[in-house]
Every structure is written in structure tokens, then in C-alpha cells.
Amino acid sequence: MKNLKRITILAMAGAMAFTTAGCGSTSSNSTKSGSEAGTAGSSAGSSAASGETTEIRIWTKGSGPDEGIQKLIESFNESQSEVHATYEYYGENYSSVVQMAISGDSAPDILECSGGITVQTLAKQGQIIPVDDCITDEIKENYNPSAFTPEEFYLNGELYSVPVRVSAYRLLYNKDLFEKAGLNPEEPPKTLEEMREYAKKITEAGGGEAYGFGLPLGVAQIWERVIDPILYATSDVQRYGWNNATKSYDFGSNKDYFNFYVDMMKDGSLFPGYLTLGIDTLRANFAAGTIGMYIDGTWMPGSYATQMDAKCNWDSAPLPVFESDTADKYWAEGGVNWVVGNGKNVEAAKKFYTYWLSNQTIANQYMPVPRNDNRANDLDSLGIEDLNLQGVEYSFKTDDLDIPKFEPHKFISLEGDDRNTVFTNLFAKAAEGADISADLDAAVEDLNQRYTLGLEDAIASGSIDESSVK
């Protein structure tokens, strides 16, 4: 593992074919011309003899090759000769590519549900099949039980997907900048009040070269990163203001957290350019040692080690909460939902799907992220020294995580701007020095009304089963 094999990125500009390879087809590692579909990349393992192998295609949303996926596919292809798998990645074009393929009756054999594509939607359309018979006793025994609880993976009592990764948010912090600011690098802030004070000290000690906190408002979903998981840790309010106890929208619960970040901005503690700051730029600056703290996903230890070569000494910690609150859980989501297409290669695809779920330890040796397969989260198997992994101990802790059974915002077609856009626009006004108190109150009332109407419409249209939200 010390000499990790690099994947060659094949940039495929222009046309992309959506033909489905059948049983006995000759294996191929190239894409074919066809309907316009933007840019795609593909990666394939070893080929089997022509005429004896069923070719299956896997589509993912990734913007580039994932070495963990690649190694697992290679292992599967080498383990038998009946099925040969390849995978392709589409980045930001993913959703439109999948929709075109489905409408053209040329969907892949296995696809990732992301970018607005949901498991239940595909199941209702008959585009995918249940995978209950792929879930062996060994998988059930070794998987985190919460992987099987979200309602969105079921239709009529049948299971259509098992999430592979456990996605959650943590506080990432630079231990070197803590020391420079006179802070204990082994004691990250436990409260938001402490985090604000630490950010001030780091900014002051940075002398214009380092700042206390990174808030990337250029990320469309920024507020579901920096408000929702903290609020969920201390209350019944889930993402996007959904109160699971009252079964109603309550964006008023977001106000104190929004104002907290406004106050950090007024302190001068935010990394410059925050109104347009993107996540990649933020991460690059954190890796370079110019940002003291920020909130990011549990997948970042692997990313910093294998893709970004972080120079700073860093760690991860629980999300701080207000000092008057107590965190009793942390929001999590089952990430990387692969589903089996309802095509002519169903049995071959199911064979790979079972192998995929059963062998996540292979993937974690090359792209370490927390997995629902608990065996893969064994720190001794992650190659911590070989990969120079940091921040891994708390990032891979999963017993304090809670995956909500249902999140209605995923199924709502909202009229007007969503919460994220509304809040970011208000933040920009505050950055210009405006008093936004009245605007924030009005925005909260408007959001409650519009999300409630969207929920009612989703129930009426059948996108949401009323029993899920009552």
C-alpha cells in the first residue's frame, strides 16, 4: 500500500453511448459515440474471455476515479469469470446523463443515487429491483443497523438499496495554529461560544496569514453543513427546519445559528472571500495551514491523505453546540447508494452488488471513509501510517451517529429559493453592514409557509407517503 497504484484518468469529451452490454459481449474499456451527454470518465479492470462473460456497467457521480472503487472492481473481476464490471463517472452532468439514459431505455446495470436521483423515485418507476436477496446474513451481522432503517430505501416493504458509507459532519481543526494561538491542540472547542473565541485568537495570532474559521458560502448547501447537524445534535429539528416531533417546518430554530456566523464575520475571524469561497479552495487552504477550523465530512481524512497531501497537523472533533445545550446524537446519512437496474443483466449485477457490500475493507485500504460495514472501520486495517492519515479516530467513530428515518425535503419541489439561497443572500447583506433582523424574521416565516406548501403538494402527488410525516 506504500506504493499506491495510480489510476489513469480518461477524460471523455463530447459524445457518450448509452447502449447496454449483454451476456456474452466482448469486454471493452472504451466508451462509444452516441447521444450528446457531456464529459465522462471510465475505468475498468481485467477482461475475461469473449463469449463467456456478462458485461455490467456501473455509473457514479464522482468527478474523477475513486481508487477504492477501482480496486474493489478489480478484485471482483479477478475473483471469477462469469461477470466483468466497469465503471464510469460523470461529475456535475450525472443527473442529466442518467435521466437521458433512462428515457432512452439504456440505463446502466448499477447506478449511484445522488444529484437529486432518489432510490424511491427509481423504484416507483420500475427502473430498479429489490436487493433483499443480496443481503446475506454476514452483511446484516457486520453492518451498522441504521443502514437498514431509512424509509427512502424501501418501497412496499422491499429493500432497494443499502448505503455503503456513513456520512456525517465533524469539526476539523489545525493543531499547529492552535499552538501558535496559545490554545491546547488536544482540547478543541466543545461549545460554539468557545469556537468563536478560539477563532478570534487564531486570527489575531495569524497576522493576516491565517484565520480562525472557514465558511465557504460559495457552496450551495453550506447551511446544511454548518447549521443543520449542530441543531440536530440537540433537538428534534432535522435538516431544512423539519421538526420531527411536531411534524412541521420550523426555520425559526435556525436563527440563533445563522446569527452566530454573522457575529463571527463581524469579529473578522472568517477566512477572506467567504461570500464566494468554494469548498475546494477552502480545503486547499486548510491543507496549507491558513485556516484554523471549519466543518466538513467524515470522508476528509482519506481525501487529505490520498488526494491533497495536507501539510498541516490536524484532527477532527465533535461539532460544538451552544453552552446551554447538550448533544445526545449527531446527524448522519447513509452515503453512496448504489441500486441494481431492472435490465437484462439483473443476475450478473446482483452478483457484483453482493460482492460490493461484502468487501468494503478492500475499498477502505485505498480511499478511507467511514463505512456501514463495521469491519472496514477497524483502524488497524486502514493503513494509517502508510497513508499518513490524520483526523481518523473521531471521524471513524459511528456509535454516536443517528440516521433519520425520513427527511421530507428530499422529495419536495419548492417554489422559489430554498433555505440555503435565502440565508446566503441575507448573510451578504449583513456583510455589507445592513441590519437584517427584520429581514431574517420575514424570511423564516416565508420559508415555513413555502416548505409546508411543498410538503402538502408532495403528499398530494404521491411523492411522499402521508404516514411518513404524520
XYZ file of C-alpha atoms in Angstrom:
470
model
C 0.000 0.000 0.000
C 3.042 2.254 0.325
C 3.227 2.468 -3.439
C -0.373 3.006 -4.345
C -1.110 2.374 -7.975
C -2.472 5.494 -9.631
C -5.490 5.336 -11.908
C -5.157 6.944 -15.297
C -7.939 9.472 -15.740
C -9.565 9.119 -19.126
C -11.191 12.429 -19.977
C -14.020 11.680 -22.359
C -15.148 14.887 -24.047
C -18.221 15.011 -26.210
C -20.417 12.060 -27.084
C -21.271 9.097 -24.875
C -23.141 5.962 -25.825
C -25.928 4.588 -23.657
C -26.039 1.038 -25.032
C -26.370 -1.785 -22.536
C -23.840 -4.596 -22.869
C -25.493 -8.018 -22.873
C -24.461 -11.540 -21.955
C -21.551 -12.841 -23.965
C -20.446 -9.448 -25.227
C -16.802 -8.679 -25.728
C -15.410 -6.658 -22.871
C -14.282 -3.140 -23.634
C -12.653 -0.370 -21.643
C -13.639 2.401 -24.029
C -16.769 4.484 -24.476
C -18.669 4.643 -27.759
C -20.133 7.575 -29.630
C -23.853 8.229 -29.331
C -26.230 10.789 -27.806
C -24.696 14.023 -26.520
C -24.023 13.613 -22.802
C -21.224 15.918 -21.770
C -17.952 14.615 -20.319
C -17.456 11.239 -18.726
C -14.544 9.185 -17.478
C -14.320 5.423 -17.362
C -12.172 2.889 -15.588
C -12.177 -0.879 -15.961
C -10.472 -3.931 -14.515
C -9.184 -7.081 -16.236
C -11.165 -8.653 -19.077
C -12.489 -12.171 -19.277
C -12.679 -14.362 -22.345
C -15.096 -13.188 -25.013
C -18.315 -15.162 -25.165
C -18.139 -16.340 -21.560
C -18.645 -13.137 -19.619
C -21.581 -10.860 -18.891
C -20.517 -7.226 -19.013
C -22.116 -4.884 -16.462
C -21.755 -1.107 -16.300
C -21.670 0.980 -13.137
C -22.288 4.736 -13.199
C -21.259 7.108 -10.421
C -21.447 10.832 -9.800
C -17.769 11.252 -8.929
C -15.797 13.909 -10.782
C -12.866 11.531 -11.130
C -11.831 7.941 -10.459
C -12.110 6.602 -6.927
C -9.202 4.273 -6.252
C -11.179 2.380 -3.635
C -13.973 1.608 -6.119
C -11.419 0.687 -8.756
C -9.575 -1.743 -6.530
C -12.792 -3.404 -5.404
C -13.943 -3.813 -9.014
C -10.569 -5.254 -9.976
C -10.818 -7.713 -7.088
C -14.311 -8.785 -8.185
C -13.268 -9.244 -11.817
C -10.282 -11.345 -10.766
C -12.349 -13.489 -8.376
C -14.484 -15.107 -11.099
C -15.013 -15.157 -14.870
C -18.803 -15.047 -15.264
C -19.222 -11.270 -14.781
C -16.978 -8.369 -15.741
C -17.665 -4.925 -14.278
C -16.586 -1.469 -15.442
C -17.450 1.927 -14.036
C -17.842 5.431 -15.365
C -18.009 8.783 -13.567
C -19.839 11.891 -14.722
C -19.403 14.696 -12.192
C -21.880 17.554 -12.370
C -23.539 16.145 -15.510
C -24.515 12.961 -13.709
C -28.213 13.603 -13.111
C -28.951 14.639 -16.693
C -26.927 11.725 -18.105
C -28.893 9.218 -16.005
C -32.233 10.782 -16.945
C -31.338 10.650 -20.642
C -30.286 7.021 -20.360
C -33.481 6.036 -18.543
C -35.690 7.823 -21.046
C -33.768 6.115 -23.848
C -34.148 2.684 -22.232
C -30.364 2.362 -21.932
C -29.655 2.759 -18.225
C -26.585 1.083 -16.696
C -26.768 -2.135 -14.707
C -25.841 -0.443 -11.431
C -26.072 3.271 -10.724
C -25.483 5.642 -7.850
C -28.474 7.523 -6.461
C -27.273 11.091 -5.989
C -27.559 14.506 -7.568
C -31.318 14.586 -6.966
C -31.888 10.987 -8.058
C -33.586 9.077 -5.234
C -33.983 5.372 -4.577
C -37.759 5.540 -4.113
C -38.296 7.525 -7.313
C -36.477 4.914 -9.396
C -38.265 2.097 -7.554
C -41.691 3.631 -8.264
C -40.750 3.952 -11.925
C -39.789 0.286 -12.048
C -36.255 1.185 -13.109
C -34.562 -0.762 -10.299
C -35.134 -4.037 -8.460
C -35.264 -5.000 -4.755
C -31.990 -6.300 -3.311
C -33.255 -8.170 -0.231
C -31.841 -11.429 -1.545
C -28.398 -9.816 -1.943
C -28.208 -9.041 1.767
C -26.556 -12.087 3.282
C -26.588 -12.958 6.975
C -22.932 -11.923 7.165
C -23.724 -8.476 5.729
C -26.567 -7.995 8.207
C -24.370 -9.062 11.114
C -21.473 -6.756 10.242
C -23.372 -3.699 9.019
C -24.413 -0.812 11.198
C -28.137 -1.469 11.919
C -29.036 2.104 10.956
C -28.072 1.284 7.372
C -31.374 -0.575 7.075
C -33.678 1.943 8.784
C -34.250 4.905 6.380
C -37.667 4.699 4.728
C -36.353 6.179 1.495
C -34.604 2.887 0.669
C -37.862 0.892 0.746
C -40.969 0.598 -1.389
C -43.909 -1.590 -0.383
C -41.759 -3.212 2.279
C -38.990 -4.250 -0.120
C -35.409 -3.010 0.249
C -33.892 -1.362 -2.838
C -30.523 -0.135 -1.556
C -28.074 -0.383 1.306
C -25.876 2.667 1.844
C -22.188 1.872 1.847
C -20.725 4.878 3.644
C -21.687 6.707 6.812
C -21.610 10.434 6.055
C -21.607 12.926 8.909
C -20.031 16.268 9.784
C -17.228 16.984 12.224
C -15.197 19.985 13.286
C -11.795 19.889 11.594
C -9.082 21.944 13.265
C -5.420 22.801 12.717
C -3.402 21.771 15.780
C -0.410 23.836 14.680
C -2.480 27.040 14.567
C -3.957 26.163 17.963
C -0.480 26.025 19.448
C 0.549 29.259 17.756
C -2.510 30.983 19.263
C -1.745 29.639 22.754
C -4.565 27.076 22.636
C -4.291 23.442 23.712
C -4.197 21.387 20.468
C -5.636 18.406 22.332
C -8.688 20.350 23.503
C -10.824 21.548 20.578
C -13.812 23.768 21.399
C -16.790 21.970 22.907
C -19.182 24.917 22.617
C -19.930 27.408 19.880
C -19.025 30.189 22.280
C -15.575 28.631 22.706
C -15.231 28.181 18.960
C -15.881 31.875 18.415
C -13.246 32.856 20.986
C -10.727 30.372 19.558
C -11.342 31.757 16.064
C -10.561 35.274 17.305
C -7.286 34.144 18.888
C -6.183 32.185 15.831
C -6.942 35.136 13.556
C -5.033 37.532 15.792
C -2.035 35.193 16.007
C -2.182 34.635 12.252
C -1.287 38.216 11.479
C -3.169 38.246 8.187
C -1.749 34.906 7.043
C -4.112 32.585 8.936
C -7.733 32.937 10.005
C -9.843 31.289 12.660
C -12.721 29.806 10.700
C -13.588 28.877 7.130
C -17.174 29.462 5.964
C -17.497 28.602 2.249
C -20.683 30.420 1.230
C -19.937 29.537 -2.371
C -21.168 26.024 -1.541
C -24.868 25.794 -2.424
C -25.662 23.507 0.523
C -23.493 25.361 3.037
C -26.166 25.829 5.716
C -26.990 22.131 5.832
C -23.335 21.674 6.764
C -22.906 24.389 9.402
C -26.382 24.703 10.952
C -28.425 21.548 10.484
C -26.087 18.922 12.020
C -25.451 21.085 15.109
C -29.150 21.770 15.607
C -29.990 18.092 15.109
C -27.496 17.156 17.834
C -29.523 18.971 20.477
C -33.146 18.892 19.315
C -35.855 17.206 17.263
C -35.218 19.526 14.322
C -33.721 17.759 11.334
C -32.213 19.274 8.218
C -34.047 22.104 6.492
C -36.108 23.017 9.522
C -38.188 19.836 9.731
C -39.277 19.264 13.331
C -39.730 15.541 13.653
C -41.604 15.859 16.967
C -44.232 18.355 15.805
C -44.188 17.129 12.184
C -43.948 20.680 10.895
C -41.396 23.120 9.470
C -39.665 25.353 11.995
C -36.990 27.554 10.401
C -37.124 29.793 13.432
C -34.891 27.158 15.029
C -32.152 28.198 12.569
C -31.983 31.861 13.599
C -29.568 31.678 16.526
C -27.104 29.633 14.478
C -27.315 31.947 11.479
C -26.704 34.953 13.721
C -23.757 33.147 15.310
C -21.942 33.013 11.962
C -22.843 36.642 11.279
C -21.167 37.514 14.579
C -18.041 35.572 13.571
C -17.985 37.573 10.355
C -18.235 40.815 12.327
C -15.336 39.624 14.524
C -13.156 39.424 11.422
C -12.489 35.724 12.091
C -13.644 34.305 8.747
C -11.187 33.364 6.021
C -11.355 36.138 3.371
C -13.589 35.818 0.336
C -16.188 33.859 2.295
C -19.140 35.080 0.193
C -17.871 33.202 -2.874
C -15.490 30.727 -1.239
C -15.843 27.232 -2.698
C -15.202 24.010 -0.835
C -12.144 23.011 -2.885
C -10.449 26.358 -2.275
C -11.273 26.172 1.423
C -9.871 22.661 1.702
C -6.702 23.644 -0.145
C -6.150 26.495 2.293
C -6.851 24.289 5.298
C -4.350 21.750 3.953
C -1.825 24.568 3.502
C -2.290 25.675 7.116
C -4.092 29.002 6.714
C -7.470 28.090 8.275
C -7.822 27.167 11.935
C -11.218 25.441 11.948
C -14.061 24.523 9.657
C -16.858 21.946 9.359
C -16.579 19.120 6.858
C -17.470 15.498 6.251
C -16.175 12.315 7.808
C -14.715 11.353 4.432
C -11.994 14.025 4.619
C -9.225 12.023 6.379
C -8.914 9.876 3.270
C -9.194 12.843 0.914
C -6.483 14.865 2.657
C -4.159 11.869 2.768
C -4.618 10.449 -0.731
C -5.598 13.469 -2.825
C -4.458 16.698 -1.167
C -1.312 15.817 0.795
C -2.140 18.071 3.757
C 0.938 19.784 5.181
C -0.601 20.850 8.484
C -1.065 18.802 11.637
C -4.828 18.445 12.041
C -7.543 16.483 13.794
C -11.335 16.106 13.916
C -13.701 16.669 16.842
C -17.419 16.656 17.706
C -19.426 19.601 16.430
C -19.614 22.298 19.108
C -23.062 23.229 20.439
C -24.281 26.248 22.382
C -23.175 26.088 26.009
C -26.800 25.883 27.174
C -27.356 22.722 25.091
C -26.276 19.091 25.322
C -25.544 16.965 22.271
C -27.013 13.466 22.519
C -26.657 12.389 18.883
C -25.191 13.561 15.612
C -26.897 13.595 12.236
C -25.676 11.059 9.721
C -26.659 9.902 6.281
C -26.095 6.623 4.544
C -23.930 7.716 1.646
C -23.187 6.104 -1.724
C -26.447 4.391 -2.516
C -25.976 2.015 -5.413
C -29.012 0.324 -6.931
C -29.446 -2.540 -9.397
C -31.106 -1.643 -12.675
C -34.106 -3.571 -13.960
C -32.364 -4.633 -17.167
C -31.299 -7.827 -18.879
C -28.186 -8.272 -16.720
C -30.012 -8.389 -13.372
C -28.462 -11.589 -12.037
C -24.943 -10.536 -13.004
C -25.476 -7.119 -11.423
C -26.806 -8.709 -8.221
C -23.728 -10.900 -8.035
C -21.493 -7.847 -8.132
C -23.751 -5.919 -5.735
C -23.413 -8.625 -3.066
C -19.635 -8.689 -3.536
C -19.542 -4.883 -3.322
C -21.359 -4.813 0.007
C -19.304 -7.683 1.441
C -15.829 -6.353 0.631
C -15.685 -2.713 1.658
C -12.435 -3.435 3.522
C -10.751 -3.527 0.107
C -12.006 -0.071 -0.803
C -11.036 1.394 2.547
C -7.384 0.474 2.068
C -7.206 2.984 -0.791
C -9.885 5.586 -0.054
C -10.577 5.531 3.678
C -14.023 6.793 4.628
C -16.367 5.537 7.387
C -18.359 2.567 6.091
C -21.552 0.915 7.250
C -19.572 -2.327 7.107
C -18.080 -2.146 10.588
C -15.165 -4.416 9.673
C -13.924 -1.799 7.240
C -13.778 0.809 10.030
C -11.221 -1.142 12.046
C -8.443 1.426 12.488
C -5.800 -1.311 12.361
C -6.857 -2.156 8.798
C -6.771 1.393 7.415
C -3.067 1.777 6.763
C -2.837 4.902 8.928
C 0.958 5.183 8.706
C 1.234 4.203 5.043
C -1.337 6.787 4.006
C -0.349 9.399 6.607
C -3.943 9.510 7.839
C -4.896 12.243 10.288
C -8.197 13.044 11.984
C -9.259 9.452 11.601
C -10.060 8.342 15.147
C -13.112 10.517 15.697
C -14.114 10.642 12.025
C -14.475 6.857 12.040
C -16.474 6.787 15.258
C -20.036 5.827 14.297
C -21.776 4.843 17.523
C -22.849 8.440 18.240
C -24.452 8.881 14.807
C -28.154 8.767 14.013
C -29.558 8.327 10.503
C -33.063 9.869 10.299
C -35.774 7.528 9.111
C -37.176 10.139 6.742
C -36.198 13.608 5.503
C -39.084 15.208 3.579
C -37.065 17.990 1.918
C -35.561 15.421 -0.451
C -38.969 14.851 -2.036
C -40.309 18.410 -2.113
C -40.488 20.593 -5.220
C -40.129 24.029 -3.682
C -41.471 27.220 -5.229
C -38.860 29.961 -5.009
C -35.430 29.993 -3.385
C -34.548 27.288 -0.895
C -33.359 27.934 2.637
C -29.688 27.877 1.644
C -30.044 30.574 -1.003
C -32.225 32.749 1.227
C -29.747 32.584 4.120
C -26.691 33.201 1.953
C -28.324 36.280 0.401
C -29.140 37.590 3.881
C -25.566 36.951 5.001
C -24.293 39.009 2.067
C -26.493 41.928 3.185
C -25.167 41.609 6.720
C -21.605 41.640 5.361
C -22.390 44.998 3.756
C -23.307 46.346 7.189
C -27.107 46.163 6.912
C -29.336 45.381 9.879
C -31.066 42.193 8.727
C -33.084 41.389 11.873
C -36.478 42.164 10.312
C -35.471 40.510 7.023
C -34.485 37.331 8.840
C -37.818 37.167 10.670
C -39.708 37.639 7.408
C -37.568 35.058 5.649
C -38.229 32.479 8.364
C -41.997 32.976 8.114
C -41.866 32.740 4.322
C -39.736 29.590 4.401
C -42.105 27.890 6.833
C -45.034 28.643 4.536
C -43.364 27.589 1.296
C -41.867 24.372 2.641
C -45.228 23.468 4.190
C -46.958 24.010 0.842
C -44.279 21.945 -0.851
C -44.857 19.152 1.639
C -48.614 19.230 1.059
C -48.079 19.097 -2.713
C -45.645 16.187 -2.364
C -48.199 14.234 -0.318
C -50.951 15.006 -2.817
C -48.796 13.892 -5.755
C -47.697 10.698 -4.042
C -44.024 11.694 -3.803
C -44.336 11.405 -0.016
C -46.446 8.858 1.812
C -48.502 10.770 4.395
C -47.700 8.141 7.023
C -44.015 9.186 6.826
C -44.714 12.726 8.047
C -47.709 12.300 10.365
